[in-house]
mmCIF file of C-alpha atoms and ligand atoms in Angstrom:
data_model
loop_
_atom_site.group_PDB
_atom_site.id
_atom_site.type_symbol
_atom_site.label_atom_id
_atom_site.label_comp_id
_atom_site.label_asym_id
_atom_site.label_seq_id
_atom_site.Cartn_x
_atom_site.Cartn_y
_atom_site.Cartn_z
ATOM 1 C CA MET F 1 121.369 -16.051 95.131
ATOM 2 C CA LYS F 2 121.836 -17.897 93.224
ATOM 3 C CA VAL F 3 119.622 -20.587 91.667
ATOM 4 C CA ILE F 4 121.120 -23.863 89.753
ATOM 5 C CA ILE F 5 119.411 -26.000 87.984
ATOM 6 C CA LEU F 6 120.284 -29.256 86.619
ATOM 7 C CA ALA F 7 118.356 -30.576 83.690
ATOM 8 C CA GLY F 8 121.201 -32.712 81.657
ATOM 9 C CA GLY F 9 120.088 -35.712 83.191
ATOM 10 C CA GLY F 10 118.330 -38.532 80.551
ATOM 11 C CA GLY F 11 115.853 -40.815 81.303
ATOM 12 C CA THR F 12 113.366 -43.018 79.653
ATOM 13 C CA ARG F 13 110.557 -43.703 82.767
ATOM 14 C CA LEU F 14 108.029 -41.718 80.683
ATOM 15 C CA PHE F 15 108.642 -43.843 77.159
ATOM 16 C CA PRO F 16 107.050 -42.474 74.726
ATOM 17 C CA LEU F 17 106.968 -39.578 75.551
ATOM 18 C CA SER F 18 110.049 -38.858 76.845
ATOM 19 C CA ARG F 19 113.136 -40.597 74.651
ATOM 20 C CA GLN F 20 117.013 -40.070 75.338
ATOM 21 C CA ASP F 21 116.657 -37.434 72.987
ATOM 22 C CA TYR F 22 113.596 -35.409 74.622
ATOM 23 C CA PRO F 23 113.517 -36.291 78.556
ATOM 24 C CA LYS F 24 111.074 -35.398 81.047
ATOM 25 C CA GLN F 25 112.084 -32.018 82.197
ATOM 26 C CA PHE F 26 110.940 -31.038 78.859
ATOM 27 C CA LEU F 27 107.949 -32.247 78.648
ATOM 28 C CA GLN F 28 104.342 -30.162 79.289
ATOM 29 C CA ILE F 29 103.288 -32.525 81.827
ATOM 30 C CA GLY F 30 100.497 -30.674 84.944
ATOM 31 C CA GLY F 31 99.876 -27.741 82.199
ATOM 32 C CA GLU F 32 100.702 -25.971 79.138
ATOM 33 C CA MET F 33 104.949 -25.411 80.144
ATOM 34 C CA SER F 34 107.604 -28.454 80.476
ATOM 35 C CA LEU F 35 109.201 -29.016 84.230
ATOM 36 C CA LEU F 36 111.667 -26.895 83.454
ATOM 37 C CA ALA F 37 109.564 -23.262 82.298
ATOM 38 C CA GLN F 38 107.801 -24.289 85.492
ATOM 39 C CA THR F 39 110.870 -24.689 87.697
ATOM 40 C CA VAL F 40 112.283 -21.280 86.030
ATOM 41 C CA LYS F 41 108.193 -19.292 87.376
ATOM 42 C CA ARG F 42 109.051 -21.525 90.537
ATOM 43 C CA PHE F 43 112.183 -19.593 91.615
ATOM 44 C CA ARG F 44 111.142 -16.229 89.684
ATOM 45 C CA GLN F 45 109.171 -15.943 92.207
ATOM 46 C CA ARG F 46 112.243 -14.825 94.137
ATOM 47 C CA VAL F 47 115.037 -13.931 91.946
ATOM 48 C CA ASN F 48 115.545 -13.117 88.561
ATOM 49 C CA PRO F 49 116.476 -15.473 85.501
ATOM 50 C CA GLU F 50 120.045 -13.686 85.267
ATOM 51 C CA ASP F 51 120.388 -15.297 88.608
ATOM 52 C CA MET F 52 119.773 -18.603 87.478
ATOM 53 C CA VAL F 53 122.518 -21.397 85.976
ATOM 54 C CA ILE F 54 120.613 -24.075 84.127
ATOM 55 C CA VAL F 55 123.367 -27.015 83.688
ATOM 56 C CA THR F 56 123.164 -29.223 80.585
ATOM 57 C CA ASN F 57 125.217 -30.713 78.175
ATOM 58 C CA GLN F 58 124.821 -29.393 73.540
ATOM 59 C CA ALA F 59 122.465 -32.665 73.544
ATOM 60 C CA TYR F 60 120.089 -30.877 75.349
ATOM 61 C CA PHE F 61 121.150 -26.827 74.602
ATOM 62 C CA HIS F 62 118.493 -26.413 71.497
ATOM 63 C CA HIS F 63 115.478 -27.162 74.462
ATOM 64 C CA VAL F 64 117.261 -25.059 76.942
ATOM 65 C CA GLN F 65 116.693 -21.615 74.519
ATOM 66 C CA THR F 66 113.231 -22.652 72.894
ATOM 67 C CA GLU F 67 111.904 -23.069 77.108
ATOM 68 C CA LEU F 68 113.578 -19.989 78.105
ATOM 69 C CA ARG F 69 112.619 -18.221 75.304
ATOM 70 C CA ARG F 70 109.392 -19.060 75.307
ATOM 71 C CA TRP F 71 109.198 -17.439 78.706
ATOM 72 C CA GLY F 72 110.879 -14.515 78.189
ATOM 73 C CA ALA F 73 113.516 -15.781 80.935
ATOM 74 C CA GLU F 74 115.985 -16.260 78.203
ATOM 75 C CA ARG F 75 119.009 -13.893 80.296
ATOM 76 C CA ALA F 76 119.527 -16.986 82.147
ATOM 77 C CA HIS F 77 122.588 -18.291 81.958
ATOM 78 C CA ILE F 78 122.772 -21.637 80.175
ATOM 79 C CA LEU F 79 126.026 -24.226 81.089
ATOM 80 C CA LEU F 80 127.092 -26.960 79.043
ATOM 81 C CA GLU F 81 128.252 -29.319 80.493
ATOM 82 C CA PRO F 82 130.958 -31.332 78.083
ATOM 83 C CA ALA F 83 130.374 -34.974 79.289
ATOM 84 C CA ALA F 84 127.590 -35.621 81.913
ATOM 85 C CA ARG F 85 128.615 -37.019 84.859
ATOM 86 C CA ASN F 86 126.199 -36.656 86.943
ATOM 87 C CA THR F 87 125.073 -34.278 89.347
ATOM 88 C CA ALA F 88 128.166 -34.042 91.757
ATOM 89 C CA PRO F 89 130.517 -32.873 89.012
ATOM 90 C CA ALA F 90 127.773 -30.476 87.741
ATOM 91 C CA ILE F 91 127.162 -28.524 90.261
ATOM 92 C CA ALA F 92 130.485 -28.529 90.733
ATOM 93 C CA LEU F 93 131.314 -26.927 87.320
ATOM 94 C CA SER F 94 128.393 -24.118 88.497
ATOM 95 C CA ALA F 95 129.868 -23.594 91.597
ATOM 96 C CA ARG F 96 133.488 -22.513 89.349
ATOM 97 C CA TYR F 97 130.947 -20.648 87.235
ATOM 98 C CA CYS F 98 129.481 -18.852 89.809
ATOM 99 C CA LEU F 99 132.794 -18.353 91.494
ATOM 100 C CA ASP F 100 134.380 -16.689 88.381
ATOM 101 C CA VAL F 101 132.099 -15.566 85.888
ATOM 102 C CA LEU F 102 129.471 -14.162 88.007
ATOM 103 C CA GLY F 103 131.936 -12.709 90.543
ATOM 104 C CA CYS F 104 130.341 -14.370 93.483
ATOM 105 C CA ASP F 105 132.294 -14.729 96.301
ATOM 106 C CA PRO F 106 132.581 -18.232 98.757
ATOM 107 C CA GLY F 107 130.018 -16.145 101.250
ATOM 108 C CA GLU F 108 126.847 -16.912 98.323
ATOM 109 C CA ALA F 109 124.684 -19.306 98.830
ATOM 110 C CA LEU F 110 123.225 -21.460 95.738
ATOM 111 C CA PHE F 111 119.591 -23.196 96.121
ATOM 112 C CA VAL F 112 119.815 -26.319 93.598
ATOM 113 C CA ALA F 113 117.163 -27.591 92.343
ATOM 114 C CA PRO F 114 116.382 -30.805 89.497
ATOM 115 C CA SER F 115 114.003 -28.867 86.792
ATOM 116 C CA ASP F 116 111.580 -32.540 85.901
ATOM 117 C CA HIS F 117 109.349 -32.437 89.227
ATOM 118 C CA LEU F 118 105.980 -31.033 90.488
ATOM 119 C CA VAL F 119 105.404 -29.027 92.851
ATOM 120 C CA ARG F 120 102.031 -27.015 94.322
ATOM 121 C CA PRO F 121 101.577 -24.293 95.283
ATOM 122 C CA GLU F 122 103.942 -22.455 93.774
ATOM 123 C CA GLU F 123 103.321 -19.636 95.634
ATOM 124 C CA ALA F 124 104.145 -21.725 99.160
ATOM 125 C CA PHE F 125 107.373 -22.623 97.416
ATOM 126 C CA ALA F 126 108.698 -18.611 97.581
ATOM 127 C CA GLU F 127 108.661 -18.773 101.280
ATOM 128 C CA ARG F 128 110.526 -22.467 101.673
ATOM 129 C CA ILE F 129 113.647 -20.886 99.373
ATOM 130 C CA GLU F 130 114.377 -18.164 101.895
ATOM 131 C CA ALA F 131 113.803 -20.835 104.462
ATOM 132 C CA ALA F 132 116.377 -22.966 103.379
ATOM 133 C CA ILE F 133 119.163 -19.547 102.224
ATOM 134 C CA GLY F 134 118.418 -18.644 105.584
ATOM 135 C CA ALA F 135 120.158 -21.896 107.053
ATOM 136 C CA ALA F 136 122.541 -22.216 104.024
ATOM 137 C CA GLN F 137 124.171 -18.948 105.016
ATOM 138 C CA THR F 138 124.910 -20.914 108.930
ATOM 139 C CA GLY F 139 126.665 -23.342 106.980
ATOM 140 C CA GLN F 140 125.059 -25.853 106.215
ATOM 141 C CA ILE F 141 123.813 -27.824 103.786
ATOM 142 C CA VAL F 142 119.954 -27.737 103.483
ATOM 143 C CA THR F 143 117.775 -30.229 102.181
ATOM 144 C CA PHE F 144 114.191 -30.667 101.918
ATOM 145 C CA GLY F 145 112.196 -34.211 103.763
ATOM 146 C CA ILE F 146 109.135 -34.995 101.414
ATOM 147 C CA GLU F 147 106.427 -36.996 103.934
ATOM 148 C CA PRO F 148 106.843 -40.602 102.574
ATOM 149 C CA ALA F 149 104.179 -42.488 100.969
ATOM 150 C CA ASN F 150 105.699 -46.337 100.489
ATOM 151 C CA ALA F 151 108.703 -48.352 100.142
ATOM 152 C CA GLU F 152 110.056 -46.252 97.134
ATOM 153 C CA THR F 153 113.434 -47.146 96.384
ATOM 154 C CA GLY F 154 114.175 -44.672 93.721
ATOM 155 C CA TYR F 155 115.036 -41.936 96.157
ATOM 156 C CA GLY F 156 117.492 -41.171 98.792
ATOM 157 C CA TYR F 157 115.680 -41.750 102.612
ATOM 158 C CA ILE F 158 116.816 -39.177 105.375
ATOM 159 C CA GLN F 159 116.586 -40.228 108.798
ATOM 160 C CA ALA F 160 115.660 -36.815 111.048
ATOM 161 C CA GLY F 161 117.705 -36.211 114.138
ATOM 162 C CA ASP F 162 117.429 -33.491 116.933
ATOM 163 C CA ALA F 163 115.968 -30.203 116.021
ATOM 164 C CA ARG F 164 117.675 -27.371 114.898
ATOM 165 C CA ASP F 165 116.309 -23.296 114.487
ATOM 166 C CA ILE F 166 114.595 -24.513 111.387
ATOM 167 C CA GLY F 167 114.091 -28.310 110.904
ATOM 168 C CA PHE F 168 116.248 -31.733 112.277
ATOM 169 C CA ALA F 169 120.188 -33.212 111.896
ATOM 170 C CA VAL F 170 120.261 -35.166 109.669
ATOM 171 C CA ARG F 171 121.248 -38.692 111.305
ATOM 172 C CA ARG F 172 121.901 -41.148 108.350
ATOM 173 C CA PHE F 173 121.323 -40.084 104.650
ATOM 174 C CA THR F 174 120.966 -42.694 102.297
ATOM 175 C CA GLU F 175 120.922 -42.966 98.838
ATOM 176 C CA LYS F 176 118.630 -45.621 97.076
ATOM 177 C CA PRO F 177 118.152 -47.778 99.414
ATOM 178 C CA ASP F 178 117.135 -51.582 98.602
ATOM 179 C CA ARG F 179 113.575 -53.084 98.746
ATOM 180 C CA THR F 180 113.903 -54.927 102.608
ATOM 181 C CA THR F 181 116.166 -51.591 103.728
ATOM 182 C CA ALA F 182 113.555 -48.718 102.582
ATOM 183 C CA GLU F 183 110.544 -50.931 104.048
ATOM 184 C CA SER F 184 112.633 -51.039 107.627
ATOM 185 C CA PHE F 185 112.846 -47.199 107.307
ATOM 186 C CA LEU F 186 109.315 -47.133 106.847
ATOM 187 C CA ALA F 187 108.174 -49.401 110.147
ATOM 188 C CA ALA F 188 111.139 -47.479 111.806
ATOM 189 C CA GLY F 189 109.106 -44.037 111.205
ATOM 190 C CA GLY F 190 111.541 -41.074 111.482
ATOM 191 C CA TYR F 191 112.605 -40.658 107.846
ATOM 192 C CA TYR F 192 112.009 -38.626 105.382
ATOM 193 C CA TRP F 193 112.561 -38.553 101.279
ATOM 194 C CA ASN F 194 115.411 -36.738 99.858
ATOM 195 C CA SER F 195 113.627 -34.076 97.582
ATOM 196 C CA GLY F 196 116.026 -33.796 95.528
ATOM 197 C CA MET F 197 116.673 -29.869 96.217
ATOM 198 C CA TYR F 198 119.953 -28.135 98.377
ATOM 199 C CA ALA F 199 120.926 -25.163 99.187
ATOM 200 C CA PHE F 200 124.045 -24.315 100.680
ATOM 201 C CA THR F 201 127.034 -21.654 100.163
ATOM 202 C CA ILE F 202 129.504 -21.752 98.000
ATOM 203 C CA GLY F 203 132.137 -22.272 100.439
ATOM 204 C CA CYS F 204 130.509 -24.315 102.705
ATOM 205 C CA LEU F 205 130.479 -26.854 99.662
ATOM 206 C CA LEU F 206 132.898 -27.073 98.434
ATOM 207 C CA GLU F 207 135.198 -27.446 101.693
ATOM 208 C CA GLU F 208 132.449 -30.210 101.662
ATOM 209 C CA MET F 209 134.418 -31.791 98.241
ATOM 210 C CA GLU F 210 137.604 -31.649 100.023
ATOM 211 C CA ARG F 211 136.914 -33.717 102.743
ATOM 212 C CA HIS F 212 133.993 -36.183 101.015
ATOM 213 C CA GLN F 213 135.433 -35.894 97.559
ATOM 214 C CA PRO F 214 139.220 -35.534 97.090
ATOM 215 C CA ASP F 215 139.195 -35.952 93.348
ATOM 216 C CA LEU F 216 135.919 -33.111 92.507
ATOM 217 C CA ALA F 217 137.595 -30.982 95.481
ATOM 218 C CA GLU F 218 140.581 -30.620 93.256
ATOM 219 C CA MET F 219 139.571 -30.041 89.972
ATOM 220 C CA ALA F 220 137.273 -27.670 91.059
ATOM 221 C CA ARG F 221 140.143 -25.190 92.674
ATOM 222 C CA SER F 222 141.195 -24.510 88.683
ATOM 223 C CA PRO F 223 139.517 -21.819 87.746
ATOM 224 C CA PHE F 224 136.413 -21.928 85.251
ATOM 225 C CA ASP F 225 137.919 -22.377 81.938
ATOM 226 C CA GLN F 226 139.999 -25.140 83.298
ATOM 227 C CA MET F 227 137.889 -27.068 85.342
ATOM 228 C CA LEU F 228 135.668 -26.970 81.660
ATOM 229 C CA ASP F 229 138.209 -28.775 80.254
ATOM 230 C CA ARG F 230 139.042 -31.404 82.920
ATOM 231 C CA PHE F 231 135.626 -31.908 83.216
ATOM 232 C CA SER F 232 135.188 -35.231 81.006
ATOM 233 C CA GLU F 233 137.963 -36.473 83.879
ATOM 234 C CA ALA F 234 135.962 -35.680 86.742
ATOM 235 C CA PRO F 235 134.324 -38.611 88.612
ATOM 236 C CA SER F 236 130.551 -39.483 87.675
ATOM 237 C CA ILE F 237 128.984 -39.430 90.429
ATOM 238 C CA SER F 238 125.523 -37.866 92.340
ATOM 239 C CA ILE F 239 125.697 -34.968 94.814
ATOM 240 C CA ASP F 240 124.093 -37.659 97.301
ATOM 241 C CA LYS F 241 126.069 -40.058 97.220
ATOM 242 C CA ALA F 242 129.311 -37.624 97.220
ATOM 243 C CA ILE F 243 128.194 -35.113 99.544
ATOM 244 C CA ALA F 244 124.474 -35.836 101.247
ATOM 245 C CA GLU F 245 125.542 -39.446 102.298
ATOM 246 C CA LYS F 246 128.360 -38.179 104.162
ATOM 247 C CA SER F 247 128.365 -34.681 105.539
ATOM 248 C CA GLU F 248 127.840 -34.090 108.746
ATOM 249 C CA ARG F 249 126.518 -30.481 108.061
ATOM 250 C CA VAL F 250 123.063 -31.816 106.178
ATOM 251 C CA VAL F 251 120.086 -30.501 107.546
ATOM 252 C CA VAL F 252 116.275 -31.003 106.688
ATOM 253 C CA LEU F 253 113.461 -29.007 106.397
ATOM 254 C CA PRO F 254 109.966 -30.513 106.179
ATOM 255 C CA PHE F 255 108.590 -29.831 102.610
ATOM 256 C CA GLY F 256 105.108 -29.837 103.410
ATOM 257 C CA LEU F 257 104.193 -28.878 100.013
ATOM 258 C CA TYR F 258 102.480 -31.289 96.807
ATOM 259 C CA TRP F 259 105.969 -32.478 94.841
ATOM 260 C CA ASN F 260 105.910 -35.230 92.280
ATOM 261 C CA ASP F 261 108.488 -36.034 90.860
ATOM 262 C CA ILE F 262 106.779 -37.897 88.177
ATOM 263 C CA GLY F 263 109.097 -40.988 87.747
ATOM 264 C CA SER F 264 106.396 -42.866 86.536
ATOM 265 C CA TRP F 265 103.220 -43.098 84.361
ATOM 266 C CA ASP F 266 101.265 -44.036 87.091
ATOM 267 C CA ALA F 267 102.719 -40.894 88.784
ATOM 268 C CA ILE F 268 101.643 -38.627 86.163
ATOM 269 C CA PHE F 269 98.174 -39.843 86.224
ATOM 270 C CA GLU F 270 98.039 -39.497 90.182
ATOM 271 C CA ALA F 271 99.226 -36.066 89.352
ATOM 272 C CA LEU F 272 96.769 -34.641 86.687
ATOM 273 C CA PRO F 273 93.115 -33.369 87.257
ATOM 274 C CA LYS F 274 90.283 -36.392 86.831
ATOM 275 C CA ASP F 275 86.736 -36.208 85.223
ATOM 276 C CA ALA F 276 83.910 -37.217 86.836
ATOM 277 C CA GLU F 277 84.777 -41.071 86.551
ATOM 278 C CA GLY F 278 88.193 -40.437 87.822
ATOM 279 C CA ASN F 279 89.893 -40.564 83.895
ATOM 280 C CA VAL F 280 92.616 -38.623 83.065
ATOM 281 C CA ILE F 281 92.060 -37.293 79.385
ATOM 282 C CA GLU F 282 94.438 -35.022 77.418
ATOM 283 C CA GLY F 283 94.257 -34.512 73.237
ATOM 284 C CA ASP F 284 91.564 -35.875 71.076
ATOM 285 C CA CYS F 285 89.672 -38.448 73.203
ATOM 286 C CA ILE F 286 86.386 -40.238 72.958
ATOM 287 C CA PRO F 287 86.658 -42.015 77.000
ATOM 288 C CA PHE F 288 83.407 -44.366 76.548
ATOM 289 C CA GLY F 289 82.656 -46.093 79.520
ATOM 290 C CA CYS F 290 85.913 -46.137 80.924
ATOM 291 C CA ARG F 291 87.032 -45.433 84.328
ATOM 292 C CA GLU F 292 90.143 -44.448 86.366
ATOM 293 C CA THR F 293 91.548 -44.477 83.033
ATOM 294 C CA LEU F 294 94.088 -41.917 80.876
ATOM 295 C CA LEU F 295 94.029 -41.779 77.439
ATOM 296 C CA MET F 296 96.432 -39.470 75.887
ATOM 297 C CA SER F 297 96.857 -38.598 72.265
ATOM 298 C CA HIS F 298 99.031 -36.139 70.605
ATOM 299 C CA GLY F 299 97.289 -36.736 67.007
ATOM 300 C CA ARG F 300 95.366 -39.854 66.123
ATOM 301 C CA LEU F 301 91.903 -39.923 67.646
ATOM 302 C CA VAL F 302 92.398 -42.559 70.776
ATOM 303 C CA ALA F 303 88.518 -44.489 71.501
ATOM 304 C CA GLY F 304 88.678 -46.197 74.645
ATOM 305 C CA VAL F 305 85.631 -48.582 75.357
ATOM 306 C CA GLY F 306 85.205 -50.259 79.182
ATOM 307 C CA LEU F 307 88.640 -49.431 79.996
ATOM 308 C CA GLU F 308 89.277 -49.263 83.195
ATOM 309 C CA ASP F 309 92.736 -48.565 85.297
ATOM 310 C CA THR F 310 94.579 -47.788 82.402
ATOM 311 C CA LEU F 311 96.489 -46.245 80.741
ATOM 312 C CA VAL F 312 96.622 -45.406 77.297
ATOM 313 C CA VAL F 313 99.514 -43.145 75.717
ATOM 314 C CA GLU F 314 99.524 -42.241 72.051
ATOM 315 C CA THR F 315 102.596 -40.714 70.051
ATOM 316 C CA PRO F 316 103.336 -39.652 66.299
ATOM 317 C CA ASP F 317 105.194 -43.215 66.142
ATOM 318 C CA VAL F 318 104.709 -45.504 69.663
ATOM 319 C CA ILE F 319 101.058 -46.420 71.068
ATOM 320 C CA VAL F 320 101.526 -47.353 74.407
ATOM 321 C CA VAL F 321 98.414 -49.446 76.797
ATOM 322 C CA ALA F 322 99.724 -50.535 80.225
ATOM 323 C CA ARG F 323 97.845 -51.891 83.610
ATOM 324 C CA ARG F 324 97.359 -48.898 86.297
ATOM 325 C CA GLY F 325 100.836 -50.098 88.662
ATOM 326 C CA GLU F 326 102.420 -51.703 86.731
ATOM 327 C CA SER F 327 103.677 -48.484 84.460
ATOM 328 C CA GLN F 328 107.563 -49.263 85.617
ATOM 329 C CA LYS F 329 107.926 -51.812 83.460
ATOM 330 C CA ILE F 330 107.867 -50.042 80.411
ATOM 331 C CA LYS F 331 111.375 -49.305 81.224
ATOM 332 C CA GLU F 332 111.825 -53.309 80.063
ATOM 333 C CA VAL F 333 109.655 -52.309 76.641
ATOM 334 C CA VAL F 334 112.660 -49.297 76.798
ATOM 335 C CA GLU F 335 115.399 -52.312 77.109
ATOM 336 C CA GLN F 336 113.983 -54.458 75.018
ATOM 337 C CA LEU F 337 113.789 -51.798 71.928
ATOM 338 C CA LYS F 338 117.577 -51.054 72.913
ATOM 339 C CA ARG F 339 118.273 -54.919 71.689
ATOM 340 C CA ARG F 340 116.186 -54.399 68.868
ATOM 341 C CA GLN F 341 118.473 -51.835 67.279
HETATM 342 N N1 LIG J 1 123.255 -30.983 84.474
HETATM 343 C C1 LIG J 1 123.387 -31.799 84.836
HETATM 344 N N2 LIG J 1 124.109 -33.303 84.538
HETATM 345 N N3 LIG J 1 121.780 -32.584 85.366
HETATM 346 C C2 LIG J 1 121.701 -33.810 85.358
HETATM 347 C C3 LIG J 1 122.622 -35.062 85.236
HETATM 348 C C4 LIG J 1 123.906 -34.718 84.611
HETATM 349 O O1 LIG J 1 125.195 -35.248 84.563
HETATM 350 N N4 LIG J 1 122.788 -35.996 85.558
HETATM 351 C C5 LIG J 1 120.655 -36.046 85.929
HETATM 352 N N5 LIG J 1 120.697 -34.733 86.305
HETATM 353 C C6 LIG J 1 119.596 -34.029 86.459
HETATM 354 C C7 LIG J 1 118.570 -34.556 86.616
HETATM 355 O O2 LIG J 1 117.669 -33.936 84.528
HETATM 356 C C8 LIG J 1 117.535 -34.022 86.765
HETATM 357 O O3 LIG J 1 116.845 -32.948 87.080
HETATM 358 C C9 LIG J 1 118.410 -34.053 88.437
HETATM 359 O O4 LIG J 1 119.637 -33.901 88.309
HETATM 360 C C10 LIG J 1 118.242 -35.311 89.188
HETATM 361 O O5 LIG J 1 119.165 -36.256 88.605
HETATM 362 P P1 LIG J 1 117.876 -38.206 88.161
HETATM 363 O O6 LIG J 1 119.165 -38.840 87.480
HETATM 364 O O7 LIG J 1 116.691 -36.942 88.431
HETATM 365 O O8 LIG J 1 118.102 -37.912 90.161
HETATM 366 P P2 LIG J 1 116.689 -39.064 90.830
HETATM 367 O O9 LIG J 1 115.654 -38.646 90.468
HETATM 368 O O10 LIG J 1 117.152 -40.972 90.326
HETATM 369 O O11 LIG J 1 117.262 -39.065 93.188
HETATM 370 C C11 LIG J 1 117.463 -37.617 92.679
HETATM 371 O O12 LIG J 1 116.106 -37.302 93.223
HETATM 372 C C12 LIG J 1 115.759 -37.553 93.827
HETATM 373 C C13 LIG J 1 113.748 -37.363 94.199
HETATM 374 O O13 LIG J 1 113.586 -37.273 92.735
HETATM 375 C C14 LIG J 1 118.291 -38.140 93.930
HETATM 376 O O14 LIG J 1 118.807 -36.639 94.703
HETATM 377 C C15 LIG J 1 117.544 -38.837 94.947
HETATM 378 O O15 LIG J 1 118.281 -38.580 96.993
HETATM 379 C C16 LIG J 1 116.179 -38.207 95.503
HETATM 380 O O16 LIG J 1 115.209 -39.172 96.447
HETATM 381 MG MG1 LIG J 2 114.716 -37.808 89.378
#
């Protein structure tokens, strides 16, 4: 088994902490380790670093290398994509790398995971890896389903069908539906959010790619070096759209653990430990009469007086103050900033 960790995404939803050149996977959230380092640690319970491939792009190479060295995982492979083409090409290139460089055979199972999620408890995750790999080895594409909490439109939705040996067949996979569709899924019941983790054998991935994304499959038939040379010609498409929405071999295992994709400051507030007044305090901050408020300092003293349901994030060049529940709108600030430049 090999673990493929996807660490090439950009994203600025956690502005001002995440920036295009320093995205979410490198942030320390929920502990002293970055989300990428926490991901590596989760898998080390079952796999040595030399059986992990971190796939990213040149811009993030040093961040990845620093994280791996810092946590004693420098023997993990860093695979650099020549261009960002979303997750389907990144995974196809990783599969080719496993076949040609690591000497895997097509029956080898891959566990593909995002690098920017929180999962707890870590120990229970080891058992989930085993379950997923077992099902993958029978020729299925395994996903993990999260009990949906609301009609979030930033996730894939999985409609569970008949029970299988473990988990359920997938009746339908819908990547990022619009709000009305997401609400109808929630009302109907029997749907999960897609966690973004996948397990399959290399052979199964390549077969399903031949069937559903032939242009990428054609490229993935070339030896690794040639695929690397041609990588920028790959279609820009996610694994969810390219394979998961279309394949009939997808099964879903209910995840059953705490999972948070921390896509916003509200999600960070929810994930972090609170003081007696329900505040999240990080760094040099004085909360005076504050309730249910996040104060985060990265240098300067932050003093909050009488704040409720507020998010305050201080960085060397930007301070963001937002009402809780509205942090998704911080992306509009980033858009305005881009127009200024
Ligand atoms: N190497 C590489 N190259 N990694 C990438 C690229 C790329 O071009 N694009 C994204 N990634 C990485 C991100 O860093 C992240 O770890 C992971 O791949 C998933 O990408 P996201 O961009 O965060 O996907 P998403 O959150 O919109 O959607 C996915 O995750 C949801 C759960 O959080 C989908 O799988 C959804 O179905 C799922 O619900
Ligand atoms: Mg994501």
